Coordinates of C-alpha atoms in Angstrom, one line a residue:
M270 CA -23.1 49.6 15.2
Y271 CA -23.0 51.0 19.1
L272 CA -19.9 53.1 18.0
C273 CA -21.3 54.7 15.3
R274 CA -23.9 55.9 17.6
Y275 CA -22.3 58.3 18.8
M276 CA -19.7 58.8 16.2
S277 CA -20.6 61.6 13.4
V278 CA -18.5 62.5 9.9
S279 CA -18.5 65.5 8.4
L280 CA -17.0 67.3 5.9
A281 CA -14.0 69.9 7.2
K282 CA -16.0 73.5 7.3
R283 CA -12.8 75.6 8.2
R284 CA -9.4 74.9 7.3
R285 CA -6.1 76.6 8.7
K286 CA -3.5 78.6 6.4
N287 CA -0.6 76.6 7.5
K288 CA 0.2 73.8 4.9
E289 CA 2.6 72.3 6.6
M290 CA 0.1 70.3 8.6
K291 CA -2.0 67.8 7.2
Q292 CA -5.0 68.6 5.6
R293 CA -8.6 66.2 6.7
D294 CA -11.0 65.9 4.3
A295 CA -13.5 65.2 7.5
T296 CA -14.4 66.1 10.9
V297 CA -15.4 63.7 13.3
C298 CA -17.5 64.5 16.0
Y299 CA -17.3 62.1 19.3
T300 CA -20.3 62.4 21.9
L301 CA -21.7 60.5 25.1
N302 CA -24.6 60.0 26.3
S303 CA -25.4 62.2 29.7
N304 CA -29.1 62.0 31.3
K305 CA -30.7 61.3 28.0
K306 CA -28.6 64.3 26.2
L307 CA -25.3 63.7 23.8
V308 CA -22.6 65.8 25.2
R309 CA -19.4 66.4 22.5
V310 CA -16.1 64.8 24.2
C311 CA -12.5 65.0 22.9
K312 CA -11.5 61.6 20.8
K313 CA -9.4 60.4 23.8
F314 CA -11.9 60.6 26.7
F315 CA -14.4 58.8 24.2
S316 CA -11.2 56.1 23.7
A317 CA -10.5 55.5 27.2
V318 CA -14.4 55.6 27.9
F319 CA -15.4 52.1 25.8
D320 CA -11.3 51.2 25.9
V321 CA -10.6 50.7 22.5
T322 CA -7.4 51.6 20.2
K323 CA -7.2 54.7 18.1
H324 CA -7.2 52.2 14.9
R325 CA -10.2 50.9 15.9
L326 CA -11.7 53.7 15.9
V327 CA -10.3 54.7 12.5
T328 CA -12.2 51.8 10.8
V329 CA -15.4 52.9 12.7
I330 CA -15.1 56.1 11.0
K331 CA -14.0 54.7 7.3
V332 CA -18.0 52.6 7.6
L333 CA -19.6 56.1 8.5
Q334 CA -17.8 57.6 5.6
E335 CA -18.8 55.0 3.1
G336 CA -22.3 55.6 4.4
G337 CA -23.4 51.8 4.3
V338 CA -24.0 48.7 7.2
P339 CA -20.6 48.2 9.0
K340 CA -19.6 43.9 8.3
E341 CA -18.8 41.8 10.8
R342 CA -14.9 40.9 9.9
R343 CA -14.1 38.8 12.7
G344 CA -13.4 35.3 12.9
G345 CA -14.6 33.3 9.7
D346 CA -13.6 30.8 6.9
T347 CA -9.7 31.3 7.1
V348 CA -8.9 28.7 5.3
S349 CA -11.2 27.7 1.9
H350 CA -9.4 30.1 -0.2
K351 CA -5.6 28.7 -0.2
T352 CA -7.4 25.3 -1.5
A353 CA -9.8 27.1 -4.1
P354 CA -7.6 26.3 -6.9
K355 CA -7.7 22.9 -6.2
T356 CA -11.0 22.9 -5.4
L357 CA -11.7 24.2 -8.9
K358 CA -10.2 21.5 -10.7
V359 CA -11.5 18.8 -8.7
R360 CA -14.5 20.0 -9.7
Q361 CA -13.7 20.1 -13.1
F362 CA -12.9 16.5 -12.8
I363 CA -15.6 15.9 -11.6
G364 CA -17.8 17.9 -14.4
K365 CA -15.9 15.5 -17.0
L366 CA -17.9 12.3 -16.0
R367 CA -20.6 11.3 -17.9
G368 CA -23.8 9.5 -15.6
K369 CA -27.4 8.8 -16.8
E370 CA -30.4 9.3 -15.4
S371 CA -32.0 6.8 -13.2
H372 CA -34.3 4.0 -15.6
Y373 CA -37.1 4.4 -12.6
N374 CA -37.9 8.5 -12.4
R375 CA -41.0 9.4 -13.3
K376 CA -40.0 12.8 -14.2
K377 CA -36.8 14.1 -15.5
S378 CA -34.3 14.9 -12.6
K379 CA -31.6 16.4 -12.5
R380 CA -29.7 13.8 -10.2
I381 CA -27.3 11.9 -12.7
Y382 CA -25.9 7.8 -11.9
L383 CA -22.9 7.0 -12.8
S384 CA -21.1 2.4 -12.6
A385 CA -22.0 0.5 -10.0
T386 CA -18.5 -0.7 -10.4
L387 CA -17.2 3.1 -9.2
S388 CA -16.7 4.8 -5.7
V389 CA -15.7 7.8 -4.3
A390 CA -12.6 6.2 -3.3
K391 CA -12.2 4.8 -7.2
L392 CA -13.1 8.5 -8.5
H393 CA -10.6 10.2 -6.1
K394 CA -7.5 7.5 -6.4
M395 CA -8.4 8.2 -10.5
Y396 CA -8.1 12.1 -9.9
N397 CA -4.6 11.7 -7.9
R398 CA -3.1 9.7 -10.3
G399 CA -3.8 12.0 -13.3
C400 CA -3.0 15.2 -11.7
D401 CA 0.3 16.6 -10.9
R402 CA 2.0 16.1 -7.2
E403 CA 0.6 19.4 -6.0
D404 CA -2.6 19.4 -7.3
Q405 CA -3.6 16.5 -5.6
V406 CA -6.3 16.1 -2.9
S407 CA -7.1 14.3 0.1
Y408 CA -10.3 12.4 0.3
D409 CA -12.3 14.0 3.0
M410 CA -11.7 16.8 0.2
F411 CA -12.4 14.7 -3.0
R412 CA -15.7 13.7 -0.7
S413 CA -16.8 16.9 0.2
V414 CA -16.5 18.6 -2.9
F415 CA -18.7 15.1 -5.1
L416 CA -21.1 15.2 -2.2
N417 CA -22.0 19.1 -1.8
D418 CA -21.3 20.3 -5.4
F419 CA -22.8 17.6 -7.6
N420 CA -25.7 15.6 -7.6
I421 CA -24.3 12.7 -8.3
G422 CA -25.1 8.7 -6.9
F423 CA -24.2 5.3 -7.6
S424 CA -26.1 3.2 -9.9
S425 CA -26.9 -0.7 -8.3
P426 CA -26.1 -3.4 -10.1
A427 CA -27.9 -4.9 -12.4
S428 CA -30.7 -7.8 -11.5
D429 CA -32.5 -8.7 -14.5
V430 CA -30.8 -8.0 -17.4
C431 CA -30.9 -10.3 -20.8
S432 CA -29.7 -13.1 -20.2
K433 CA -27.9 -13.3 -23.9
C434 CA -25.8 -10.5 -23.2
T435 CA -24.6 -10.9 -20.5
R436 CA -22.8 -14.1 -21.8
L437 CA -21.7 -12.3 -24.7
R438 CA -20.0 -9.7 -23.0
E439 CA -18.5 -12.7 -20.6
Q440 CA -17.1 -14.2 -23.4
V441 CA -15.6 -11.4 -25.5
K442 CA -14.0 -10.0 -22.3
H443 CA -12.5 -13.5 -21.8
T444 CA -11.2 -14.3 -25.4
K445 CA -8.9 -11.1 -24.8
D446 CA -8.0 -11.8 -21.6
K447 CA -7.0 -14.6 -22.6
K448 CA -5.7 -13.6 -25.8
G449 CA -3.7 -11.1 -24.5
K450 CA -1.8 -13.2 -21.5
N451 CA -1.0 -16.0 -24.1
T452 CA 0.6 -14.0 -25.9
F453 CA 2.9 -12.5 -23.1
Y454 CA 3.7 -16.2 -22.0
E455 CA 4.3 -17.4 -25.3
L456 CA 6.4 -14.7 -25.9
N457 CA 9.3 -15.0 -23.1
K458 CA 8.8 -18.4 -24.0
E459 CA 10.6 -17.4 -27.0
K460 CA 14.5 -17.5 -26.1
P461 CA 17.2 -15.8 -27.3
N462 CA 20.5 -16.9 -28.6
N463 CA 23.0 -16.9 -25.3
S464 CA 20.4 -16.3 -22.9
I465 CA 18.4 -18.5 -19.5
T466 CA 15.3 -16.8 -18.5
F467 CA 13.4 -17.8 -15.4
C468 CA 10.5 -16.6 -13.1
F469 CA 10.3 -16.8 -9.6
D470 CA 7.6 -16.2 -6.5
L471 CA 6.7 -16.9 -3.1
Q472 CA 2.8 -19.0 -2.7
Q473 CA 0.4 -17.9 -0.6
V474 CA 1.6 -19.4 3.2
Q475 CA 0.7 -22.9 4.2
P476 CA -0.6 -23.6 7.7
L477 CA 0.8 -26.0 9.9
P478 CA -1.3 -28.3 10.9
R479 CA -3.6 -28.3 8.3
T480 CA -6.8 -29.2 9.5
P481 CA -10.5 -28.8 8.7
I482 CA -11.6 -28.0 12.3
G483 CA -13.7 -24.8 12.9
D484 CA -11.3 -23.7 15.6
A485 CA -8.3 -23.8 12.9
F486 CA -9.7 -20.5 11.3
Y487 CA -9.1 -18.2 14.5
S488 CA -6.2 -20.1 15.8
H489 CA -2.5 -19.1 14.9
Q490 CA -0.7 -21.7 12.9
I491 CA 2.9 -22.0 12.2
T492 CA 3.3 -21.1 8.7
W493 CA 5.3 -23.4 6.0
Y494 CA 6.7 -20.9 3.1
A495 CA 7.6 -22.0 -0.7
F496 CA 10.0 -20.3 -2.8
C497 CA 9.1 -21.3 -6.7
C498 CA 12.0 -20.6 -9.2
V499 CA 10.9 -22.1 -13.1
S500 CA 12.1 -21.7 -16.0
M501 CA 9.5 -20.2 -18.7
S502 CA 10.0 -23.4 -20.8
S503 CA 10.0 -25.9 -18.5
R504 CA 7.4 -28.0 -16.1
H505 CA 10.0 -28.9 -13.5
P506 CA 10.0 -26.0 -11.0
T507 CA 12.4 -25.6 -7.9
F508 CA 11.3 -25.2 -4.6
Y509 CA 13.0 -24.1 -1.5
V510 CA 11.2 -24.3 1.4
W511 CA 11.7 -23.3 5.1
T512 CA 9.2 -22.5 8.4
E513 CA 8.1 -19.8 9.9
D514 CA 10.5 -21.7 13.4
L515 CA 13.6 -21.0 11.0
A516 CA 13.4 -17.7 9.3
G517 CA 10.8 -15.4 8.4
R518 CA 9.4 -14.5 5.1
G519 CA 11.5 -10.6 3.5
A520 CA 14.3 -10.3 1.2
T521 CA 16.8 -11.6 3.2
Q522 CA 15.7 -15.2 3.0
I523 CA 14.2 -14.5 -1.4
G524 CA 17.8 -13.3 -1.3
S525 CA 19.3 -16.3 -0.2
A526 CA 17.2 -18.5 -2.4
L527 CA 18.0 -16.5 -5.3
L528 CA 21.8 -17.1 -5.0
Q529 CA 21.4 -20.3 -4.6
H530 CA 19.7 -20.7 -7.5
L531 CA 21.9 -18.7 -9.6
K532 CA 24.6 -20.7 -8.8
N533 CA 23.2 -24.1 -9.9
L534 CA 22.2 -23.1 -13.4
N535 CA 24.6 -24.0 -16.6
Y536 CA 26.2 -21.6 -17.9
K537 CA 27.9 -22.8 -21.1
D538 CA 27.8 -20.3 -24.1
I539 CA 25.5 -17.8 -21.9
N540 CA 26.1 -14.4 -21.2
L541 CA 22.4 -12.9 -20.7
I542 CA 20.3 -13.7 -17.7
R543 CA 16.4 -13.1 -18.0
L544 CA 14.2 -12.7 -14.8
F545 CA 10.7 -11.8 -14.1
C546 CA 8.7 -11.6 -11.0
D547 CA 5.9 -10.0 -9.8
G548 CA 6.3 -6.5 -8.0
C549 CA 6.0 -7.4 -4.0
G550 CA 8.0 -4.6 -2.8
E551 CA 8.8 -6.3 0.7
Q552 CA 10.3 -9.9 -1.3
N553 CA 11.1 -9.0 -5.1
K554 CA 11.2 -5.9 -6.3
N555 CA 13.8 -3.9 -3.5
S556 CA 17.2 -2.4 -3.4
H557 CA 17.9 -5.6 -1.7
I558 CA 17.1 -8.0 -4.1
I559 CA 18.9 -5.9 -6.9
H560 CA 22.2 -5.5 -4.6
T561 CA 22.3 -9.0 -4.4
L562 CA 22.3 -9.6 -8.4
M563 CA 24.6 -6.9 -8.5
Y564 CA 27.0 -9.3 -6.2
W565 CA 26.2 -12.3 -8.0
L566 CA 27.1 -11.0 -11.6
K567 CA 30.3 -8.8 -10.1
N568 CA 31.1 -11.9 -7.9
K569 CA 30.1 -14.8 -8.0
A570 CA 28.6 -15.3 -12.1
P571 CA 31.2 -16.3 -15.0
E572 CA 32.7 -14.8 -17.1
N573 CA 30.6 -15.4 -19.8
V574 CA 27.9 -13.6 -18.4
V575 CA 27.6 -9.9 -18.6
E576 CA 23.8 -9.2 -18.2
I577 CA 20.6 -9.6 -16.1
I578 CA 17.7 -8.5 -16.9
I579 CA 14.8 -8.5 -14.3
T580 CA 10.9 -8.0 -15.8
F581 CA 8.1 -7.0 -13.3
P582 CA 5.0 -7.8 -15.3
V583 CA 1.5 -5.7 -14.6
R584 CA -0.2 -8.0 -12.3
G585 CA -3.6 -9.7 -14.1
H586 CA -1.9 -9.4 -17.4
S587 CA 0.6 -11.9 -17.7
F588 CA 0.5 -15.8 -17.1
L589 CA 3.8 -16.8 -15.3
P590 CA 5.4 -20.6 -15.0
A591 CA 5.3 -20.5 -11.4
D592 CA 1.9 -19.4 -10.9
R593 CA 1.2 -22.7 -12.6
S594 CA 3.2 -24.4 -10.7
F595 CA 1.3 -23.3 -7.5
G596 CA -1.8 -24.3 -8.8
R597 CA -0.8 -28.1 -9.1
V598 CA 0.3 -28.0 -6.1
E599 CA -3.4 -26.4 -5.0
K600 CA -4.8 -29.2 -6.8
I601 CA -3.2 -31.2 -4.5
L602 CA -3.2 -29.6 -1.0
N603 CA -7.1 -29.9 -1.8
K604 CA -7.7 -33.4 -1.5
N605 CA -5.1 -33.4 1.6
P606 CA -7.4 -31.8 4.2
V607 CA -5.4 -32.8 6.5
I608 CA -1.5 -32.1 7.1
T609 CA 0.3 -32.4 10.4
C610 CA 4.2 -32.6 9.6
K611 CA 6.3 -30.6 7.3
E612 CA 7.6 -34.0 5.4
K613 CA 4.2 -34.5 3.8
Y614 CA 4.0 -31.0 2.6
V615 CA 7.4 -32.1 1.2
E616 CA 5.7 -35.1 -0.1
I617 CA 3.7 -33.1 -2.1
Y618 CA 5.6 -30.2 -3.0
S619 CA 7.5 -33.0 -4.6
E620 CA 4.9 -34.3 -7.1
V621 CA 5.3 -31.1 -8.9
G622 CA 9.4 -30.5 -8.5
S623 CA 12.3 -30.5 -6.9
I624 CA 12.8 -29.1 -3.2
K625 CA 15.4 -27.9 -1.7
S626 CA 15.3 -27.0 1.9
L627 CA 16.7 -24.6 4.1
G628 CA 19.1 -25.4 6.5
T629 CA 20.0 -28.5 4.5
D630 CA 20.2 -27.4 0.6
W631 CA 20.5 -23.7 0.9
Q632 CA 21.5 -21.5 3.6
M633 CA 20.6 -18.2 4.8
Y634 CA 23.0 -15.3 3.8
D635 CA 23.2 -11.1 5.2
I636 CA 22.6 -9.5 2.0
K637 CA 21.7 -6.7 4.0
E638 CA 25.6 -5.8 4.5
L639 CA 25.4 -5.2 0.4
E640 CA 23.7 -1.7 1.1
K641 CA 27.4 -0.8 2.5
V642 CA 28.8 -1.3 -0.7
Y643 CA 26.1 -0.4 -3.3
K644 CA 23.6 2.8 -3.3
K645 CA 19.6 2.6 -2.9
I646 CA 17.9 2.7 -5.9
K647 CA 15.4 5.7 -5.9
G648 CA 12.2 5.1 -7.5
I649 CA 12.4 1.2 -7.6
S650 CA 8.8 1.1 -7.4
E651 CA 8.3 2.6 -10.6
C652 CA 10.3 0.9 -12.9
K653 CA 8.8 -2.1 -14.9
R654 CA 12.2 -3.6 -16.2
I655 CA 15.3 -3.1 -14.4
G656 CA 19.0 -4.2 -16.2
L657 CA 22.1 -4.5 -14.6
K658 CA 25.1 -5.0 -16.9
K659 CA 28.9 -6.1 -15.6
F660 CA 31.8 -3.8 -15.8
M661 CA 35.1 -3.7 -13.4
N662 CA 37.0 -0.7 -12.1
K663 CA 38.8 0.2 -9.4
K664 CA 36.4 0.3 -7.2
M665 CA 34.9 -3.0 -8.3
K666 CA 38.0 -4.8 -8.1
L667 CA 38.2 -4.1 -4.2
L668 CA 35.3 -5.9 -3.8
L669 CA 36.0 -8.8 -5.9
N670 CA 36.7 -11.0 -2.4
M671 CA 34.3 -9.7 -0.4
Q672 CA 32.2 -12.7 1.4
L673 CA 28.5 -12.5 2.3
S674 CA 28.1 -13.7 6.3
R675 CA 26.1 -16.1 7.0
L676 CA 23.1 -15.9 8.9
P677 CA 22.2 -18.2 11.7
L678 CA 18.7 -20.4 11.7
G679 CA 16.3 -19.4 14.1
N680 CA 12.9 -17.4 14.3
S681 CA 10.9 -16.4 17.4
I682 CA 7.8 -17.1 17.8
P683 CA 5.6 -15.0 19.4
D684 CA 3.7 -16.9 23.6
K685 CA 0.5 -15.9 22.0
K686 CA 1.0 -17.7 18.9
K687 CA 2.4 -20.6 20.5
L688 CA -0.5 -20.7 23.1
S689 CA -3.3 -20.8 20.5
L690 CA -1.0 -23.0 18.6
S691 CA -0.9 -25.6 21.6
H692 CA -4.8 -25.0 21.8
L693 CA -5.7 -26.2 18.6
M694 CA -3.1 -29.3 18.7
K695 CA -5.8 -30.0 21.7
Q696 CA -8.4 -29.5 19.6
H697 CA -7.3 -31.6 16.9
F698 CA -5.4 -34.4 18.0
G699 CA -6.5 -34.5 22.3
E700 CA -4.9 -34.0 25.3
E701 CA -2.0 -36.7 25.2
W702 CA -1.3 -35.2 21.7
Q703 CA 2.5 -35.1 23.4
C704 CA 3.1 -38.5 23.8
R705 CA 2.0 -38.8 19.3
Q706 CA 5.8 -39.5 18.1
N707 CA 4.6 -37.5 14.5
L708 CA 4.4 -34.8 16.8
L709 CA 7.3 -34.2 18.7
W710 CA 8.1 -31.5 16.4
Y711 CA 5.6 -29.5 17.6
K712 CA 6.1 -30.4 21.4
N713 CA 9.8 -28.9 20.8
L714 CA 8.8 -26.2 19.3
L715 CA 6.1 -25.5 22.1
V716 CA 8.3 -26.3 25.5
G717 CA 7.6 -24.6 28.5
V718 CA 4.3 -23.3 27.0
E719 CA 1.9 -25.6 28.7
K720 CA 2.6 -23.9 32.3
T721 CA 1.1 -21.0 31.1
T722 CA -2.1 -22.1 29.6
E723 CA -3.6 -21.8 32.0
N724 CA -3.4 -18.4 33.0
G725 CA -3.3 -17.2 29.1
L726 CA -5.8 -18.9 27.2
E727 CA -8.1 -20.2 28.8
N728 CA -9.1 -17.5 31.1
N729 CA -9.4 -15.5 28.4
N730 CA -12.7 -15.2 25.9
T731 CA -12.4 -17.9 22.8
Q732 CA -13.7 -15.0 20.7
E733 CA -10.0 -13.1 21.7
V734 CA -7.8 -15.4 19.7
A735 CA -10.1 -14.2 16.4
D736 CA -8.6 -10.2 17.1
G737 CA -5.5 -11.0 15.2
I738 CA -7.1 -13.8 12.5
C739 CA -4.2 -16.2 11.4
D740 CA -1.5 -14.5 9.5
C741 CA -0.5 -17.5 7.6
L742 CA -4.1 -17.6 5.6
H743 CA -3.3 -14.0 4.2
E744 CA -1.0 -12.7 1.4
E745 CA 1.9 -10.4 1.5
A746 CA 1.2 -6.9 0.8
A747 CA 2.9 -6.0 -2.4
I748 CA 3.1 -3.6 -4.8
H749 CA 2.0 -3.9 -8.4
I750 CA 2.7 -1.5 -11.5

């Protein structure tokens, strides 16, 4: 605007006869203020005084020719136009939502309310699942469009509703859900000819010691693991058990237990093995377990067994015998609030099924060695069923004599966990707990920890232990389809 004050544009009054020269349509006059008078100057002097380039002057000239007010084009938003197509699709998705007006409004309102079971986060996941990968947006972008472009809220859960309607709705829901789950269970109980069917799963971890005192909630404890294998038509499961000081929980332990269980089955007149398990990515649904089954099928399986099919049911829509076995165990555990030794867990689990202890009845093998032989399976997280068939070529014949390496038992336990466990033992059993014969296992596990207790645990506030809430009370993260 300031430069426009000292510049004027007018149509060319005269033109040179030389046609080779560029014929301009307008003449620009440059002036400067001198003693309250405008003095005409050349373009070069004008640009030198204001320290502007010729490109800047050309821009001002175009504004003067158009006769409008110059607009500020520096800075501004340079991002929104890049995401405009995605924003439009988000608006279209939200616009399709059907809500209702509030029951408590006295006059008509433009604000609508969605079900109390929904949220912005759930709507964001629904949108990303239903669109192409290139159209997916971040949560922040989805939330910004939802809040700024729409007048939508979420209704509160109903608190004064008809009891009869609620009762009938729940009865219908329960009947349909139970019918579907039982149908799945009954179909899987049907045993095809010449086949074996069983499922496997890892139970939620159990703490050692198991104690009802309040400090146990904020303390670290040793973890007891139980991996269950059970036939679809049997009520007698097999539990493969171990403790945290021997090994962790992962594909290596699950694969080793599977190898042992497959070794113990009777395969007379059997050519198909059907397996069922949940879709936990770290334990069941991963390349290591598939490689283990491939290794067993090609190297250890009898000649008549030629195929393995592993199925991953949708969580919440199926009843698996392993879950029922865990439920039977939980009923017994609820009647035993105090468990101080591994032997007590073995006794409880023995009431439900047979027990196989790591290091005694089965060993741990390095199944991850198979990555060098078999390729990593891509897209396994999206699979609902995987089939393996036995075939033999020149390469497979070279693998017949391959043997998996046995892994040594022993798992390091963090010092912080040991200190927390030592403190819990004192709270539950007293200062002289190490003298008790039935607690020698804990004493050997915590050797050398007592020397650092004064410098470690007792100088910290007891609340500090709550920062890492006991991992043995949490379920392993899983990916389900």
